[in-house]
């Protein structure tokens, strides 16, 4: 129902409003006193509220960092749970100011959907989960298999592509949410369940007997996941982009939530000074305050910290940094300098 | 005829008195309608223009160019041929529409049967039967349909065995949690004769029915209509089939490593959706039927009894035809509800129009305005066609009343 309403809202907005996307997102957010963040409502490690309504996850922390940069307060975020197929409509119609929901950056989403991706906060790829009892060791053995998949995802398309490219036969069963897809897989309707590898780790934990299932070695696609905003508001685009960079830079510089106050007082490193706002007016150039970088680290932490806490060793998922290590450590996470 | 006055007859001005055009009610109403139409057209036009401008400003693609682009996703049930590489979004739309019509059609037929049986049973003198029917209606009507669908889907999946332990019957018939599989005829040339025989059979059966009714009206003698119709509709095509040299081969389902392929395949998603929709709508139809029967005055039944009719014929010949007039309008509503409710299909993984089109296609193309407009137009058309058919039927049986 929510989806229908969002879609109709977009249609109505497009038809009647003078202009759908206000170019003044920062002002809107400030005067509302609250950031509206489109997040995943059911994916452990990325976006998930607990019974008390406390949200956790890598994407959730990204929105908290954004709120910290704007308001100096990580709690000034309203999280809106979005399914894969509703997420873009929600952003387009202005329901949310930013979409941080393990969303793959693709050319068509960047162009014809009217989105701007601000960066990649998790380099991912698509994988398969199967029952051990099937004695399958490779995704290439899956010809003729029934695969449960979630609709409105790149996953759905990659799956067809992969089977087609390898001349394998495929039976897909498509569901609106991961919840239903994984339940159907668990009840034996499908031989395999497929989604982003990060999602497989999380979904596997929800199965009745998670040890009876294995993730196959093949990664069949590139899934650069990142936050996105609407086209047409460059200032807002810059802000969201640089919040992500600031978190990477502070990991590079070794500035953490624990030592940021110390660094603020005593550092002599000009890079750190520019990040924390004791030198230059880089925050003001973005339309924020001088100390925007300090606020992010102080309230939320650097990229490495939120990674380990949400999906890494500090979480049940125990995902290795891999591609998501800093570029200096053999990974892909890299940020342009603040200056 | 007596006339007013002498030579001055008002019949010369038999129309309304000549007044200024603005006071002429006819001219006025036409003018109002023209103005209203102009306003509506203008509003619609500017709404569309505005939408196009706004989408362009937000850099969201618009227009119907996506229709012929490659879809690139798979669909589990396709009544017409479709492949992920060759299929377009437009093709996917038609597949979704056909899948929606399929569940709606099966659902309507089954829900009508369930509804009539339960509605009549609820009025039965048999206490147990009446209570059971009442219990069914109350229970079904008070649980949200979505929960029922999820229940049936899980129940269907849980009840059925894995592929490896499939229940099977001789002749390659399998049942497991991947669906129901059976041999399916592939027709070759010569089939036209069978189709022709079927058409002839149906026409013959209709003609016989009319003849039999006339004969009964005139002579009071009954004819075995059901038997003859069955013979014509089923028998003729069978004879034609053999006469044409059996122009069909059976395709047998084959067990593969993971799945069964080939032949007839009925997905558990379809079964769950049909069960859910049938039982849900059936409960509402039962109430409609009960109300219709109760609206027929008791005197009618008593009169039929006095004429010596048994309960069955009384229902069939006296009560139901009169009840139908009360039943049809709300029944139409139920049919429309069932069709619209079938859009919950996505929750049980059945690829209906909403799942494929407003789900996957909308999301992959991002063209919410176009996709939603088309979908609304489709549901509106289906609803209008259903209503029209039912209204036509209603006016036909209403004639009986005089
Ligand atoms: N990255 C892919 C897939 C994103 C996606 O929806 N993933 C699934 C599984 S990891 C998910 O988040 N499901 C949770 C839900 O929708 O409830 C995309 O952007 O299309």
Coordinates of C-alpha atoms in Angstrom, one line a residue, chain B residues 208-356:
Chain B
X208 CA -30.6 -28.3 -29.0
X209 CA -31.0 -26.4 -25.7
X210 CA -33.3 -23.8 -27.4
X211 CA -35.3 -26.6 -29.2
X212 CA -35.6 -28.5 -25.9
X213 CA -36.9 -25.5 -24.1
X214 CA -39.5 -24.8 -26.8
X215 CA -40.6 -28.4 -26.7
X216 CA -41.0 -28.4 -23.0
X217 CA -43.0 -25.2 -23.1
X218 CA -45.3 -26.6 -25.7
X219 CA -45.6 -30.2 -24.8
X220 CA -44.2 -30.4 -21.2
X221 CA -41.8 -33.1 -22.2
X222 CA -38.2 -32.8 -21.0
X223 CA -35.2 -33.7 -23.1
X224 CA -31.8 -34.9 -21.9
X225 CA -30.1 -31.6 -22.5
X226 CA -27.0 -32.1 -20.4
X227 CA -26.3 -35.5 -21.9
X228 CA -26.7 -34.4 -25.5
X229 CA -24.7 -31.2 -24.9
X230 CA -21.9 -33.2 -23.4
X231 CA -21.9 -35.6 -26.3
X232 CA -21.8 -32.8 -28.8
X233 CA -19.2 -30.6 -27.1
X234 CA -16.9 -33.4 -26.0
X235 CA -17.8 -36.3 -28.3
X236 CA -17.6 -34.5 -31.7
X237 CA -14.1 -33.2 -31.2
X238 CA -12.9 -36.6 -30.0
X239 CA -14.3 -38.2 -33.1
X240 CA -12.7 -35.5 -35.3
X241 CA -9.4 -36.1 -33.5
X242 CA -9.4 -39.7 -34.5
X243 CA -10.7 -39.0 -37.9
X244 CA -7.8 -36.5 -38.5
X245 CA -5.4 -39.2 -37.6
X246 CA -4.5 -38.1 -34.1
X247 CA -2.6 -34.9 -35.0
X248 CA -1.0 -34.5 -31.6
X249 CA 2.0 -35.8 -29.7
X250 CA 2.3 -35.7 -26.0
X251 CA 5.2 -33.9 -24.4
X252 CA 6.3 -35.6 -21.3
X253 CA 7.7 -33.8 -18.3
X254 CA 11.3 -34.9 -17.6
X255 CA 13.1 -35.0 -14.4
X256 CA 16.4 -33.1 -14.4
X257 CA 19.0 -32.7 -11.8
X258 CA 17.1 -29.9 -10.0
X259 CA 13.8 -29.6 -11.7
X260 CA 11.1 -31.1 -13.9
X261 CA 10.9 -29.6 -17.4
X262 CA 8.5 -29.9 -20.3
X263 CA 4.8 -30.8 -20.5
X264 CA 2.2 -29.0 -18.5
X265 CA 3.4 -27.1 -15.4
X266 CA 1.2 -25.6 -12.8
X267 CA 3.2 -23.5 -10.3
X268 CA 2.5 -23.6 -6.6
X269 CA 2.3 -19.8 -6.6
X270 CA -0.7 -20.0 -9.0
X271 CA -2.4 -22.7 -6.9
X272 CA -1.9 -20.8 -3.6
X273 CA -3.2 -17.6 -5.2
X274 CA -6.3 -19.3 -6.7
X275 CA -7.1 -21.1 -3.4
X276 CA -6.8 -17.9 -1.4
X277 CA -8.8 -15.7 -3.8
X278 CA -11.5 -18.4 -4.3
X279 CA -12.1 -19.1 -0.6
X280 CA -12.0 -15.4 0.2
X281 CA -14.3 -14.2 -2.5
X282 CA -16.4 -17.3 -2.2
X283 CA -17.3 -16.3 1.4
X284 CA -18.6 -12.9 0.2
X285 CA -20.5 -14.5 -2.7
X286 CA -22.1 -16.9 -0.3
X287 CA -23.5 -14.0 1.7
X288 CA -24.7 -12.4 -1.5
X289 CA -26.4 -15.6 -2.6
X290 CA -28.0 -16.1 0.9
X291 CA -29.4 -12.5 0.8
X292 CA -30.7 -13.1 -2.7
X293 CA -32.5 -16.3 -1.8
X294 CA -33.9 -14.8 1.4
X295 CA -35.3 -11.9 -0.7
X296 CA -37.5 -14.3 -2.6
X297 CA -40.8 -14.5 -0.7
X298 CA -41.5 -17.7 1.2
X299 CA -44.8 -17.9 -0.6
X300 CA -43.0 -18.8 -3.8
X301 CA -41.4 -21.9 -2.3
X302 CA -44.7 -22.9 -0.7
X303 CA -46.5 -22.4 -4.0
X304 CA -43.9 -24.6 -5.7
X305 CA -44.3 -27.2 -3.0
X306 CA -48.1 -27.1 -3.5
X307 CA -47.5 -27.8 -7.2
X308 CA -45.5 -30.9 -6.2
X309 CA -42.0 -29.7 -7.0
X310 CA -39.2 -31.3 -4.9
X311 CA -36.6 -29.1 -3.1
X312 CA -34.0 -29.3 -6.0
X313 CA -36.3 -28.2 -8.8
X314 CA -37.9 -25.6 -6.6
X315 CA -34.5 -24.0 -6.0
X316 CA -33.5 -24.4 -9.7
X317 CA -36.7 -23.3 -11.3
X318 CA -38.4 -21.0 -8.9
X319 CA -36.1 -19.5 -6.2
X320 CA -32.7 -19.1 -8.0
X321 CA -34.1 -17.3 -11.1
X322 CA -35.8 -14.8 -9.0
X323 CA -33.0 -14.5 -6.5
X324 CA -30.6 -13.8 -9.4
X325 CA -32.0 -10.4 -9.9
X326 CA -31.0 -9.5 -6.4
X327 CA -27.7 -11.4 -6.6
X328 CA -26.2 -10.1 -9.9
X329 CA -25.3 -6.5 -8.9
X330 CA -23.4 -7.3 -5.7
X331 CA -22.0 -10.4 -7.5
X332 CA -20.5 -8.1 -10.1
X333 CA -18.8 -6.2 -7.2
X334 CA -17.3 -9.4 -5.9
X335 CA -15.9 -10.3 -9.4
X336 CA -14.3 -6.8 -9.6
X337 CA -12.9 -7.2 -6.1
X338 CA -11.4 -10.6 -6.9
X339 CA -9.7 -9.2 -10.0
X340 CA -8.3 -6.3 -8.1
X341 CA -7.3 -8.4 -5.2
X342 CA -5.3 -10.6 -7.5
X343 CA -2.7 -7.9 -7.5
X344 CA -1.6 -9.2 -4.1
X345 CA 0.1 -11.9 -6.3
X346 CA 3.6 -10.5 -5.7
X347 CA 3.5 -11.6 -2.1
X348 CA 3.3 -15.2 -3.1
X349 CA 5.7 -14.8 -6.1
X350 CA 3.1 -15.1 -8.8
X351 CA 4.0 -13.0 -11.8
X352 CA 0.8 -11.0 -12.4
X353 CA 0.5 -7.6 -14.1
X354 CA 1.3 -5.7 -10.9
X355 CA 4.3 -7.9 -10.1
X356 CA 5.8 -7.8 -13.5

